């Protein structure tokens, strides 16, 4: 499924990770497990930033939103759409988006809701906000974030060494002359290759996810560029879901992407799920700000199975460098 909007402007972006750092390299050295050492080498994930007990994804998302709104000096009553993509909701209901709305002082003339997506969350979220703004007008905010790994097991599994916490906020408004191209695919017949049960049990079939990434995801990137006649030289950078080094290198190889065009964050922050694309962009502000405007190819892929891409141009002056925070709102303790 392909689509295009001609009027979606990204006004600014912010992303944050927790201050607490967990070293995969130190763990591998201490445990002396050859399999773990090999895992760290293959994934390229040296560190991960993990929330402290009592710190939530919405704390980080709200923190990003406040910093972004201050930078843009937006009138908060002009915000008509607030979408929060998360797998780490504060409550079973209502939507955590409503809690973020309250914290940021956004007026009542606004639709606010959560979306339960994982690795495609940021890219799909852009499409959702873009679609809603066509009818609502005004301004929109997209939040992404997960924060659930504060309870570190004494003997982590190799899969748990992939995952980190993070969040992001993106400000969006309507302005002609700003095209957003997108492609979206979902295959629910393979949902059981990567899932989390209600009791917290997680499962991932690593081999099948690897094949999915190298085959369907890589093919979809090539097909999208062909469908929209996107020339490789027109793309400044790629910001893809930061699953791990092995998968990103496979996509680069399959799609003939030059390494210097691939933005990265997994080495220090791991796989931050819904937030990984936002974290990656903000982690590379020094590179991006060498130009006033950049054309980005964004791609999320994973749990679902789902894979989606967006191509758009962004003014780099609105991108805030990646932040670290241990801030907690502490406003839900009475519930």
PDB file of C-alpha atoms in Angstrom, residues 26-189:
ATOM      1  CA  UNK A  26      30.871  -5.680  31.057  1.00  0.00           C
ATOM      2  CA  UNK A  27      28.207  -8.334  31.539  1.00  0.00           C
ATOM      3  CA  UNK A  28      29.772 -10.549  28.873  1.00  0.00           C
ATOM      4  CA  UNK A  29      33.187 -10.213  30.495  1.00  0.00           C
ATOM      5  CA  UNK A  30      31.879 -10.989  33.983  1.00  0.00           C
ATOM      6  CA  UNK A  31      29.841 -14.028  33.045  1.00  0.00           C
ATOM      7  CA  UNK A  32      32.576 -15.508  30.847  1.00  0.00           C
ATOM      8  CA  UNK A  33      29.928 -16.983  28.572  1.00  0.00           C
ATOM      9  CA  UNK A  34      31.265 -17.407  25.038  1.00  0.00           C
ATOM     10  CA  UNK A  35      27.745 -17.346  23.599  1.00  0.00           C
ATOM     11  CA  UNK A  36      27.006 -13.996  25.240  1.00  0.00           C
ATOM     12  CA  UNK A  37      30.315 -12.533  24.063  1.00  0.00           C
ATOM     13  CA  UNK A  38      29.525 -13.659  20.527  1.00  0.00           C
ATOM     14  CA  UNK A  39      26.032 -12.167  20.829  1.00  0.00           C
ATOM     15  CA  UNK A  40      27.443  -8.773  21.820  1.00  0.00           C
ATOM     16  CA  UNK A  41      29.910  -8.920  18.924  1.00  0.00           C
ATOM     17  CA  UNK A  42      27.233  -9.814  16.352  1.00  0.00           C
ATOM     18  CA  UNK A  43      24.606  -7.345  17.530  1.00  0.00           C
ATOM     19  CA  UNK A  44      27.048  -4.475  18.043  1.00  0.00           C
ATOM     20  CA  UNK A  45      25.043  -3.363  21.097  1.00  0.00           C
ATOM     21  CA  UNK A  46      27.570  -2.344  23.736  1.00  0.00           C
ATOM     22  CA  UNK A  47      25.318  -0.399  26.112  1.00  0.00           C
ATOM     23  CA  UNK A  48      21.638   0.125  26.788  1.00  0.00           C
ATOM     24  CA  UNK A  49      19.863   2.887  28.700  1.00  0.00           C
ATOM     25  CA  UNK A  50      17.193   1.539  31.046  1.00  0.00           C
ATOM     26  CA  UNK A  51      14.499   3.276  33.082  1.00  0.00           C
ATOM     27  CA  UNK A  52      14.739   3.336  36.856  1.00  0.00           C
ATOM     28  CA  UNK A  53      11.930   1.926  38.943  1.00  0.00           C
ATOM     29  CA  UNK A  54       9.151   4.504  38.923  1.00  0.00           C
ATOM     30  CA  UNK A  55      10.225   6.061  35.624  1.00  0.00           C
ATOM     31  CA  UNK A  56       7.862   5.424  32.722  1.00  0.00           C
ATOM     32  CA  UNK A  57       7.807   5.818  28.965  1.00  0.00           C
ATOM     33  CA  UNK A  58       5.262   8.614  29.393  1.00  0.00           C
ATOM     34  CA  UNK A  59       7.681  10.475  31.695  1.00  0.00           C
ATOM     35  CA  UNK A  60      10.251  10.531  28.896  1.00  0.00           C
ATOM     36  CA  UNK A  61       7.656  11.320  26.210  1.00  0.00           C
ATOM     37  CA  UNK A  62       6.187  14.201  28.209  1.00  0.00           C
ATOM     38  CA  UNK A  63       9.690  15.511  28.930  1.00  0.00           C
ATOM     39  CA  UNK A  64      10.448  15.501  25.186  1.00  0.00           C
ATOM     40  CA  UNK A  65       7.129  17.180  24.426  1.00  0.00           C
ATOM     41  CA  UNK A  66       7.761  19.987  26.892  1.00  0.00           C
ATOM     42  CA  UNK A  67      11.244  20.685  25.512  1.00  0.00           C
ATOM     43  CA  UNK A  68       9.919  20.631  21.938  1.00  0.00           C
ATOM     44  CA  UNK A  69       6.976  22.941  22.597  1.00  0.00           C
ATOM     45  CA  UNK A  70       9.258  25.388  24.397  1.00  0.00           C
ATOM     46  CA  UNK A  71      11.637  25.417  21.435  1.00  0.00           C
ATOM     47  CA  UNK A  72       8.853  25.948  18.882  1.00  0.00           C
ATOM     48  CA  UNK A  73       6.858  28.363  21.075  1.00  0.00           C
ATOM     49  CA  UNK A  74       3.636  26.762  19.891  1.00  0.00           C
ATOM     50  CA  UNK A  75       0.248  27.864  21.184  1.00  0.00           C
ATOM     51  CA  UNK A  76      -0.871  24.661  22.894  1.00  0.00           C
ATOM     52  CA  UNK A  77      -4.511  25.366  22.112  1.00  0.00           C
ATOM     53  CA  UNK A  78      -3.693  25.022  18.396  1.00  0.00           C
ATOM     54  CA  UNK A  79      -2.853  21.311  18.787  1.00  0.00           C
ATOM     55  CA  UNK A  80      -5.660  19.215  17.306  1.00  0.00           C
ATOM     56  CA  UNK A  81      -4.058  15.733  17.173  1.00  0.00           C
ATOM     57  CA  UNK A  82      -2.011  13.891  19.812  1.00  0.00           C
ATOM     58  CA  UNK A  83      -1.031  10.303  19.025  1.00  0.00           C
ATOM     59  CA  UNK A  84       1.046   8.227  21.450  1.00  0.00           C
ATOM     60  CA  UNK A  85       2.574   4.997  20.107  1.00  0.00           C
ATOM     61  CA  UNK A  86       3.636   2.712  22.932  1.00  0.00           C
ATOM     62  CA  UNK A  87       3.726  -0.839  24.270  1.00  0.00           C
ATOM     63  CA  UNK A  88       4.299   0.509  27.796  1.00  0.00           C
ATOM     64  CA  UNK A  89       1.052   2.256  28.705  1.00  0.00           C
ATOM     65  CA  UNK A  90       0.690   3.763  32.187  1.00  0.00           C
ATOM     66  CA  UNK A  91      -2.798   2.341  32.696  1.00  0.00           C
ATOM     67  CA  UNK A  92      -4.957  -0.320  31.087  1.00  0.00           C
ATOM     68  CA  UNK A  93      -7.265   2.593  30.295  1.00  0.00           C
ATOM     69  CA  UNK A  94      -7.629   5.420  29.537  1.00  0.00           C
ATOM     70  CA  UNK A  95      -4.993   6.085  26.888  1.00  0.00           C
ATOM     71  CA  UNK A  96      -1.648   7.367  28.115  1.00  0.00           C
ATOM     72  CA  UNK A  97      -2.015  10.047  25.415  1.00  0.00           C
ATOM     73  CA  UNK A  98      -4.584  11.726  27.660  1.00  0.00           C
ATOM     74  CA  UNK A  99      -2.101  11.805  30.539  1.00  0.00           C
ATOM     75  CA  UNK A 100       0.473  13.440  28.254  1.00  0.00           C
ATOM     76  CA  UNK A 101      -2.173  15.949  27.122  1.00  0.00           C
ATOM     77  CA  UNK A 102      -2.822  16.895  30.752  1.00  0.00           C
ATOM     78  CA  UNK A 103       0.865  17.260  31.585  1.00  0.00           C
ATOM     79  CA  UNK A 104       1.556  19.509  28.602  1.00  0.00           C
ATOM     80  CA  UNK A 105      -1.472  21.726  29.158  1.00  0.00           C
ATOM     81  CA  UNK A 106      -3.005  21.052  25.750  1.00  0.00           C
ATOM     82  CA  UNK A 107      -6.581  22.280  25.287  1.00  0.00           C
ATOM     83  CA  UNK A 108      -9.745  20.203  24.988  1.00  0.00           C
ATOM     84  CA  UNK A 109     -10.184  20.792  21.250  1.00  0.00           C
ATOM     85  CA  UNK A 110      -7.840  17.882  20.529  1.00  0.00           C
ATOM     86  CA  UNK A 111      -8.135  14.188  19.733  1.00  0.00           C
ATOM     87  CA  UNK A 112      -5.739  12.082  21.859  1.00  0.00           C
ATOM     88  CA  UNK A 113      -5.275   8.317  21.785  1.00  0.00           C
ATOM     89  CA  UNK A 114      -2.717   5.496  22.031  1.00  0.00           C
ATOM     90  CA  UNK A 115      -1.595   3.120  19.296  1.00  0.00           C
ATOM     91  CA  UNK A 116      -0.235  -0.319  20.208  1.00  0.00           C
ATOM     92  CA  UNK A 117       2.606  -0.804  17.734  1.00  0.00           C
ATOM     93  CA  UNK A 118       6.225  -1.808  18.195  1.00  0.00           C
ATOM     94  CA  UNK A 119       9.162  -1.416  15.863  1.00  0.00           C
ATOM     95  CA  UNK A 120       7.117   0.314  13.146  1.00  0.00           C
ATOM     96  CA  UNK A 121       5.652   2.746  15.655  1.00  0.00           C
ATOM     97  CA  UNK A 122       7.370   5.983  14.702  1.00  0.00           C
ATOM     98  CA  UNK A 123       7.000   5.592  10.949  1.00  0.00           C
ATOM     99  CA  UNK A 124       3.381   4.423  11.131  1.00  0.00           C
ATOM    100  CA  UNK A 125       2.675   7.172  13.654  1.00  0.00           C
ATOM    101  CA  UNK A 126       3.762   9.813  11.146  1.00  0.00           C
ATOM    102  CA  UNK A 127       1.259   8.402   8.663  1.00  0.00           C
ATOM    103  CA  UNK A 128      -1.550   8.395  11.246  1.00  0.00           C
ATOM    104  CA  UNK A 129      -0.985  12.001  12.322  1.00  0.00           C
ATOM    105  CA  UNK A 130      -0.626  13.123   8.685  1.00  0.00           C
ATOM    106  CA  UNK A 131      -3.951  11.507   7.793  1.00  0.00           C
ATOM    107  CA  UNK A 132      -5.821  13.006  10.753  1.00  0.00           C
ATOM    108  CA  UNK A 133      -4.507  16.521  10.140  1.00  0.00           C
ATOM    109  CA  UNK A 134      -6.057  16.498   6.664  1.00  0.00           C
ATOM    110  CA  UNK A 135      -9.451  16.727   8.398  1.00  0.00           C
ATOM    111  CA  UNK A 136      -8.737  18.464  11.696  1.00  0.00           C
ATOM    112  CA  UNK A 137      -6.319  21.143  10.521  1.00  0.00           C
ATOM    113  CA  UNK A 138      -4.186  22.803  13.170  1.00  0.00           C
ATOM    114  CA  UNK A 139      -1.078  21.181  14.565  1.00  0.00           C
ATOM    115  CA  UNK A 140      -0.222  17.633  15.588  1.00  0.00           C
ATOM    116  CA  UNK A 141       2.077  15.874  18.026  1.00  0.00           C
ATOM    117  CA  UNK A 142       3.408  12.343  17.680  1.00  0.00           C
ATOM    118  CA  UNK A 143       4.817  10.626  20.755  1.00  0.00           C
ATOM    119  CA  UNK A 144       6.642   7.304  20.760  1.00  0.00           C
ATOM    120  CA  UNK A 145       8.178   5.469  23.666  1.00  0.00           C
ATOM    121  CA  UNK A 146       8.746   2.325  25.644  1.00  0.00           C
ATOM    122  CA  UNK A 147      10.117   1.952  29.146  1.00  0.00           C
ATOM    123  CA  UNK A 148       9.829  -1.440  30.767  1.00  0.00           C
ATOM    124  CA  UNK A 149      13.287  -2.875  31.354  1.00  0.00           C
ATOM    125  CA  UNK A 150      14.180  -1.544  34.811  1.00  0.00           C
ATOM    126  CA  UNK A 151      13.977  -5.059  36.318  1.00  0.00           C
ATOM    127  CA  UNK A 152      17.274  -6.527  35.071  1.00  0.00           C
ATOM    128  CA  UNK A 153      17.429 -10.317  35.526  1.00  0.00           C
ATOM    129  CA  UNK A 154      20.553 -11.787  37.121  1.00  0.00           C
ATOM    130  CA  UNK A 155      21.032 -13.999  34.085  1.00  0.00           C
ATOM    131  CA  UNK A 156      19.711 -12.099  31.034  1.00  0.00           C
ATOM    132  CA  UNK A 157      18.842 -14.038  27.918  1.00  0.00           C
ATOM    133  CA  UNK A 158      20.635 -13.187  24.687  1.00  0.00           C
ATOM    134  CA  UNK A 159      17.428 -11.573  23.408  1.00  0.00           C
ATOM    135  CA  UNK A 160      17.105  -9.346  26.485  1.00  0.00           C
ATOM    136  CA  UNK A 161      20.585  -7.935  25.763  1.00  0.00           C
ATOM    137  CA  UNK A 162      19.094  -6.272  22.671  1.00  0.00           C
ATOM    138  CA  UNK A 163      16.494  -4.079  24.340  1.00  0.00           C
ATOM    139  CA  UNK A 164      16.688  -0.537  25.690  1.00  0.00           C
ATOM    140  CA  UNK A 165      14.292   2.233  26.680  1.00  0.00           C
ATOM    141  CA  UNK A 166      13.621   5.586  25.030  1.00  0.00           C
ATOM    142  CA  UNK A 167      10.989   8.033  23.836  1.00  0.00           C
ATOM    143  CA  UNK A 168      10.440  10.828  21.367  1.00  0.00           C
ATOM    144  CA  UNK A 169       8.152  13.680  20.351  1.00  0.00           C
ATOM    145  CA  UNK A 170       7.607  15.127  16.876  1.00  0.00           C
ATOM    146  CA  UNK A 171       5.739  18.321  15.995  1.00  0.00           C
ATOM    147  CA  UNK A 172       3.815  18.302  12.711  1.00  0.00           C
ATOM    148  CA  UNK A 173       1.743  20.879  10.847  1.00  0.00           C
ATOM    149  CA  UNK A 174       0.148  21.355   7.442  1.00  0.00           C
ATOM    150  CA  UNK A 175       2.109  23.322   4.859  1.00  0.00           C
ATOM    151  CA  UNK A 176       1.960  22.886   1.104  1.00  0.00           C
ATOM    152  CA  UNK A 177       5.148  21.967  -0.678  1.00  0.00           C
ATOM    153  CA  UNK A 178       6.204  19.366   1.890  1.00  0.00           C
ATOM    154  CA  UNK A 179       5.548  15.899   0.449  1.00  0.00           C
ATOM    155  CA  UNK A 180       5.423  12.794   2.629  1.00  0.00           C
ATOM    156  CA  UNK A 181       5.587   9.482   0.759  1.00  0.00           C
ATOM    157  CA  UNK A 182       4.715   6.251   2.516  1.00  0.00           C
ATOM    158  CA  UNK A 183       4.454   2.495   2.081  1.00  0.00           C
ATOM    159  CA  UNK A 184       2.757   0.178   4.574  1.00  0.00           C
ATOM    160  CA  UNK A 185       2.538  -3.615   4.870  1.00  0.00           C
ATOM    161  CA  UNK A 186       1.345  -5.995   7.590  1.00  0.00           C
ATOM    162  CA  UNK A 187       1.309  -9.805   7.800  1.00  0.00           C
ATOM    163  CA  UNK A 188      -0.645 -10.950  10.848  1.00  0.00           C
ATOM    164  CA  UNK A 189      -0.297 -14.609   9.824  1.00  0.00           C
TER     165      UNK A 189
END
